[in-house]
PDB file of C-alpha atoms in Angstrom:
ATOM      1  CA  ARG A 136       5.990  14.453  -3.015  1.00  0.00           C
ATOM      2  CA  PRO A 137       4.784  10.689  -2.186  1.00  0.00           C
ATOM      3  CA  SER A 138       3.163   9.449   0.307  1.00  0.00           C
ATOM      4  CA  GLU A 139       5.183   9.413   3.144  1.00  0.00           C
ATOM      5  CA  HIS A 140       3.819   5.605   3.786  1.00  0.00           C
ATOM      6  CA  LEU A 141       4.440   5.240   0.218  1.00  0.00           C
ATOM      7  CA  LEU A 142       8.716   5.504   1.449  1.00  0.00           C
ATOM      8  CA  SER A 143       9.057   3.108   4.016  1.00  0.00           C
ATOM      9  CA  GLN A 144       7.363  -0.109   4.333  1.00  0.00           C
ATOM     10  CA  ASP A 145       4.639   0.134   7.442  1.00  0.00           C
ATOM     11  CA  PRO A 146       1.197  -0.228   5.957  1.00  0.00           C
ATOM     12  CA  PRO A 147      -0.580   2.443   4.765  1.00  0.00           C
ATOM     13  CA  PRO A 148      -2.762   4.001   6.777  1.00  0.00           C
ATOM     14  CA  PRO A 149      -6.016   2.278   7.303  1.00  0.00           C
ATOM     15  CA  LEU A 150      -9.023   3.800   5.922  1.00  0.00           C
ATOM     16  CA  GLY A 151     -11.299   2.124   9.789  1.00  0.00           C
ATOM     17  CA  ALA A 152     -11.214   0.054  11.827  1.00  0.00           C
ATOM     18  CA  VAL A 153     -12.558  -1.535  15.113  1.00  0.00           C
ATOM     19  CA  HIS A 154     -11.445  -4.334  18.087  1.00  0.00           C
ATOM     20  CA  VAL A 155     -14.187  -6.431  19.619  1.00  0.00           C
ATOM     21  CA  GLN A 156     -14.645  -9.910  21.425  1.00  0.00           C
ATOM     22  CA  ALA A 157     -15.699 -12.646  19.577  1.00  0.00           C
ATOM     23  CA  ASN A 158     -19.398 -12.732  20.294  1.00  0.00           C
ATOM     24  CA  ARG A 159     -22.161 -11.070  18.298  1.00  0.00           C
ATOM     25  CA  ASP A 160     -21.776  -7.639  19.702  1.00  0.00           C
ATOM     26  CA  GLY A 161     -18.130  -7.542  17.677  1.00  0.00           C
ATOM     27  CA  ARG A 162     -19.511  -9.327  14.015  1.00  0.00           C
ATOM     28  CA  ALA A 163     -22.497  -7.143  14.820  1.00  0.00           C
ATOM     29  CA  ALA A 164     -19.981  -4.022  14.299  1.00  0.00           C
ATOM     30  CA  CYS A 165     -17.713  -5.128  12.166  1.00  0.00           C
ATOM     31  CA  LEU A 166     -20.351  -5.818   9.352  1.00  0.00           C
ATOM     32  CA  ALA A 167     -21.286  -2.009  10.559  1.00  0.00           C
ATOM     33  CA  LEU A 168     -18.394  -1.247   9.853  1.00  0.00           C
ATOM     34  CA  THR A 169     -17.932  -2.496   6.614  1.00  0.00           C
ATOM     35  CA  GLU A 170     -21.258  -0.694   5.382  1.00  0.00           C
ATOM     36  CA  HIS A 171     -20.505   2.600   6.331  1.00  0.00           C
ATOM     37  CA  LEU A 172     -17.078   2.033   4.367  1.00  0.00           C
ATOM     38  CA  CYS A 173     -18.546   0.716   1.297  1.00  0.00           C
ATOM     39  CA  THR A 174     -20.995   3.580   1.295  1.00  0.00           C
ATOM     40  CA  GLN A 175     -18.464   5.792   2.226  1.00  0.00           C
ATOM     41  CA  LEU A 176     -16.294   4.711  -0.693  1.00  0.00           C
ATOM     42  CA  ALA A 177     -19.123   4.557  -3.143  1.00  0.00           C
ATOM     43  CA  LEU A 178     -18.109   0.688  -4.566  1.00  0.00           C
ATOM     44  CA  ALA A 179     -19.786  -0.893  -7.130  1.00  0.00           C
ATOM     45  CA  SER A 180     -22.814  -3.360  -5.760  1.00  0.00           C
ATOM     46  CA  GLU A 181     -20.794  -6.291  -7.827  1.00  0.00           C
ATOM     47  CA  ASP A 182     -17.287  -4.824  -5.203  1.00  0.00           C
ATOM     48  CA  VAL A 183     -19.731  -4.539  -1.970  1.00  0.00           C
ATOM     49  CA  GLN A 184     -21.755  -7.848  -1.935  1.00  0.00           C
ATOM     50  CA  ALA A 185     -17.883  -9.990  -2.567  1.00  0.00           C
ATOM     51  CA  VAL A 186     -16.260  -7.874   0.294  1.00  0.00           C
ATOM     52  CA  ARG A 187     -19.941  -8.151   3.199  1.00  0.00           C
ATOM     53  CA  LEU A 188     -20.126 -11.966   1.719  1.00  0.00           C
ATOM     54  CA  ALA A 189     -16.280 -11.784   2.923  1.00  0.00           C
ATOM     55  CA  VAL A 190     -16.046 -10.287   5.814  1.00  0.00           C
ATOM     56  CA  GLU A 191     -19.437 -12.159   7.216  1.00  0.00           C
ATOM     57  CA  GLU A 192     -18.170 -15.122   6.677  1.00  0.00           C
ATOM     58  CA  ALA A 193     -14.287 -14.352   7.771  1.00  0.00           C
ATOM     59  CA  CYS A 194     -15.441 -13.370  11.273  1.00  0.00           C
ATOM     60  CA  SER A 195     -18.604 -15.354  11.474  1.00  0.00           C
ATOM     61  CA  ASN A 196     -15.454 -18.030  11.987  1.00  0.00           C
ATOM     62  CA  VAL A 197     -13.996 -15.851  14.574  1.00  0.00           C
ATOM     63  CA  VAL A 198     -17.611 -15.750  16.769  1.00  0.00           C
ATOM     64  CA  ASP A 199     -18.503 -19.139  16.477  1.00  0.00           C
ATOM     65  CA  HIS A 200     -15.042 -21.187  15.976  1.00  0.00           C
ATOM     66  CA  GLY A 201     -11.941 -19.181  16.906  1.00  0.00           C
ATOM     67  CA  TYR A 202     -12.177 -19.481  20.507  1.00  0.00           C
ATOM     68  CA  ALA A 203     -13.650 -22.564  20.525  1.00  0.00           C
ATOM     69  CA  GLY A 204     -13.494 -23.955  24.158  1.00  0.00           C
ATOM     70  CA  LEU A 205     -12.495 -20.970  25.687  1.00  0.00           C
ATOM     71  CA  PRO A 206     -13.479 -17.475  26.353  1.00  0.00           C
ATOM     72  CA  PRO A 207     -14.328 -15.226  23.769  1.00  0.00           C
ATOM     73  CA  GLY A 208     -11.630 -13.532  23.411  1.00  0.00           C
ATOM     74  CA  PRO A 209     -10.621  -9.725  21.092  1.00  0.00           C
ATOM     75  CA  PHE A 210      -9.797  -8.969  17.733  1.00  0.00           C
ATOM     76  CA  SER A 211      -9.762  -6.682  14.756  1.00  0.00           C
ATOM     77  CA  LEU A 212     -11.384  -5.604  12.135  1.00  0.00           C
ATOM     78  CA  THR A 213      -9.232  -3.023   9.641  1.00  0.00           C
ATOM     79  CA  PHE A 214      -9.800  -2.245   6.158  1.00  0.00           C
ATOM     80  CA  ARG A 215      -6.965  -0.135   3.788  1.00  0.00           C
ATOM     81  CA  LEU A 216      -6.253   0.409   0.498  1.00  0.00           C
ATOM     82  CA  ALA A 217      -3.303  -2.376  -0.507  1.00  0.00           C
ATOM     83  CA  GLY A 218      -2.569  -0.585  -3.949  1.00  0.00           C
ATOM     84  CA  GLU A 219      -5.003   1.898  -5.759  1.00  0.00           C
ATOM     85  CA  ASP A 220      -8.242  -0.341  -6.734  1.00  0.00           C
ATOM     86  CA  VAL A 221      -7.426  -3.093  -3.838  1.00  0.00           C
ATOM     87  CA  LEU A 222      -9.609  -3.205  -0.581  1.00  0.00           C
ATOM     88  CA  GLU A 223      -7.858  -5.134   1.933  1.00  0.00           C
ATOM     89  CA  ALA A 224      -9.735  -6.068   4.793  1.00  0.00           C
ATOM     90  CA  GLN A 225      -8.103  -7.631   8.211  1.00  0.00           C
ATOM     91  CA  VAL A 226      -9.232  -9.627  10.344  1.00  0.00           C
ATOM     92  CA  CYS A 227      -7.236  -9.889  13.146  1.00  0.00           C
ATOM     93  CA  VAL A 228      -7.452 -12.768  16.404  1.00  0.00           C
ATOM     94  CA  GLN A 229      -5.548 -13.955  19.287  1.00  0.00           C
ATOM     95  CA  ALA A 230      -7.020 -17.114  19.569  1.00  0.00           C
ATOM     96  CA  PRO A 231      -6.091 -20.491  18.627  1.00  0.00           C
ATOM     97  CA  PRO A 232      -4.528 -21.030  15.018  1.00  0.00           C
ATOM     98  CA  PHE A 233      -5.844 -22.015  12.412  1.00  0.00           C
ATOM     99  CA  HIS A 234      -4.793 -22.399   8.829  1.00  0.00           C
ATOM    100  CA  PRO A 235      -7.618 -21.586   6.036  1.00  0.00           C
ATOM    101  CA  ASP A 236      -6.466 -24.961   3.703  1.00  0.00           C
ATOM    102  CA  GLU A 237      -6.818 -27.020   6.836  1.00  0.00           C
ATOM    103  CA  ALA A 238     -10.733 -26.052   6.061  1.00  0.00           C
ATOM    104  CA  GLY A 239     -11.617 -29.249   4.415  1.00  0.00           C
ATOM    105  CA  GLN A 240     -13.360 -29.240   0.747  1.00  0.00           C
ATOM    106  CA  PRO A 241     -16.689 -28.889   0.161  1.00  0.00           C
ATOM    107  CA  ASP A 242     -19.129 -31.110  -0.915  1.00  0.00           C
ATOM    108  CA  LEU A 243     -20.739 -29.329  -4.855  1.00  0.00           C
ATOM    109  CA  LEU A 244     -21.775 -32.433  -6.011  1.00  0.00           C
ATOM    110  CA  SER A 245     -24.272 -33.732  -3.835  1.00  0.00           C
ATOM    111  CA  ASP A 246     -28.060 -32.689  -3.339  1.00  0.00           C
ATOM    112  CA  SER A 247     -28.231 -29.941  -0.944  1.00  0.00           C
ATOM    113  CA  ASP A 248     -30.783 -31.787   1.340  1.00  0.00           C
ATOM    114  CA  ASP A 249     -26.940 -34.994   1.956  1.00  0.00           C
ATOM    115  CA  ARG A 250     -25.005 -32.368   2.234  1.00  0.00           C
ATOM    116  CA  PRO A 251     -23.164 -31.076   6.746  1.00  0.00           C
ATOM    117  CA  ILE A 252     -23.840 -28.008   6.844  1.00  0.00           C
ATOM    118  CA  GLY A 253     -21.339 -25.900   7.185  1.00  0.00           C
ATOM    119  CA  GLY A 254     -18.232 -25.851   5.536  1.00  0.00           C
ATOM    120  CA  LEU A 255     -18.448 -23.148   2.712  1.00  0.00           C
ATOM    121  CA  GLY A 256     -17.363 -20.443   4.047  1.00  0.00           C
ATOM    122  CA  TRP A 257     -14.519 -20.244   3.206  1.00  0.00           C
ATOM    123  CA  PHE A 258     -14.994 -21.303  -0.675  1.00  0.00           C
ATOM    124  CA  PHE A 259     -17.067 -18.202  -1.044  1.00  0.00           C
ATOM    125  CA  ILE A 260     -14.506 -16.435   0.586  1.00  0.00           C
ATOM    126  CA  LYS A 261     -11.607 -17.944  -1.936  1.00  0.00           C
ATOM    127  CA  GLN A 262     -13.823 -17.308  -4.888  1.00  0.00           C
ATOM    128  CA  VAL A 263     -14.560 -13.270  -3.769  1.00  0.00           C
ATOM    129  CA  MET A 264     -11.394 -11.904  -3.286  1.00  0.00           C
ATOM    130  CA  THR A 265      -8.714 -11.354  -5.174  1.00  0.00           C
ATOM    131  CA  GLU A 266      -6.246 -12.713  -2.401  1.00  0.00           C
ATOM    132  CA  VAL A 267      -6.739 -14.288   0.738  1.00  0.00           C
ATOM    133  CA  LEU A 268      -3.110 -14.454   3.404  1.00  0.00           C
ATOM    134  CA  TYR A 269      -2.971 -15.928   6.138  1.00  0.00           C
ATOM    135  CA  THR A 270       0.233 -14.997   9.012  1.00  0.00           C
ATOM    136  CA  SER A 271       0.078 -16.911  12.137  1.00  0.00           C
ATOM    137  CA  GLN A 272       2.359 -16.198  14.776  1.00  0.00           C
ATOM    138  CA  ASP A 273       3.009 -15.507  18.717  1.00  0.00           C
ATOM    139  CA  GLY A 274      -0.278 -14.273  19.880  1.00  0.00           C
ATOM    140  CA  GLY A 275      -2.417 -13.724  17.772  1.00  0.00           C
ATOM    141  CA  ASN A 276      -3.552 -15.008  13.657  1.00  0.00           C
ATOM    142  CA  CYS A 277      -4.093 -12.763  11.084  1.00  0.00           C
ATOM    143  CA  LEU A 278      -6.366 -13.611   7.891  1.00  0.00           C
ATOM    144  CA  SER A 279      -5.709 -10.178   5.375  1.00  0.00           C
ATOM    145  CA  LEU A 280      -8.555 -10.761   2.551  1.00  0.00           C
ATOM    146  CA  ARG A 281      -7.798  -8.817  -0.974  1.00  0.00           C
ATOM    147  CA  ARG A 282     -11.077  -6.809  -3.535  1.00  0.00           C
ATOM    148  CA  LYS A 283      -8.794  -6.037  -7.182  1.00  0.00           C
ATOM    149  CA  LEU A 284     -11.970  -3.161  -7.438  1.00  0.00           C
ATOM    150  CA  SER A 285     -14.016  -2.851  -9.994  1.00  0.00           C
ATOM    151  CA  ALA A 286     -12.683   0.997 -10.347  1.00  0.00           C
ATOM    152  CA  PRO A 287     -10.334   3.072  -8.906  1.00  0.00           C
ATOM    153  CA  LEU A 288     -11.220   4.431  -5.856  1.00  0.00           C
ATOM    154  CA  PRO A 289     -10.557   8.998  -5.819  1.00  0.00           C
ATOM    155  CA  SER A 290      -7.249   9.680  -3.264  1.00  0.00           C
ATOM    156  CA  LEU A 291      -7.975   9.418   0.197  1.00  0.00           C
ATOM    157  CA  ASP A 292      -6.377  11.792   2.514  1.00  0.00           C
ATOM    158  CA  ARG A 293      -7.912  10.357   4.960  1.00  0.00           C
ATOM    159  CA  GLY A 294      -9.368   6.997   7.719  1.00  0.00           C
ATOM    160  CA  VAL A 295     -13.766   6.931   7.275  1.00  0.00           C
ATOM    161  CA  ALA A 296     -13.555   5.178  10.055  1.00  0.00           C
TER     162      ALA A 296
END
């Protein structure tokens, strides 16, 4: 009998999630969840590195820029399987909208001493993730980072966190 979540349009149940404030402690909690999940799922090293990098960059952007000029607000990180071999990390925030496509293209040709600091995060995220989706609705923005894994994961009965 197929799982009920496969029969509906609802997303699959989360493998793990944290709801935090957009500050250093919140970012640390997101990174701890990422480490825990990668270990629990026994991901291949290249998948661990990619997921870690993308989540750290996305969460750092929320902490450093998401609530610019405002007190730090809430954000969440949720992991799900978006397919048998696709891991999704979704970062949702209630900050003003910012579409990743609005980020300028980084200067990859100039000498590193001549380039401005920053601007490579979105470039790296797009390089290591299979798919990057952004949605914005009243009261929130979500960034979905999907990675096709090196190997399918074994069947999972419940979340790990």
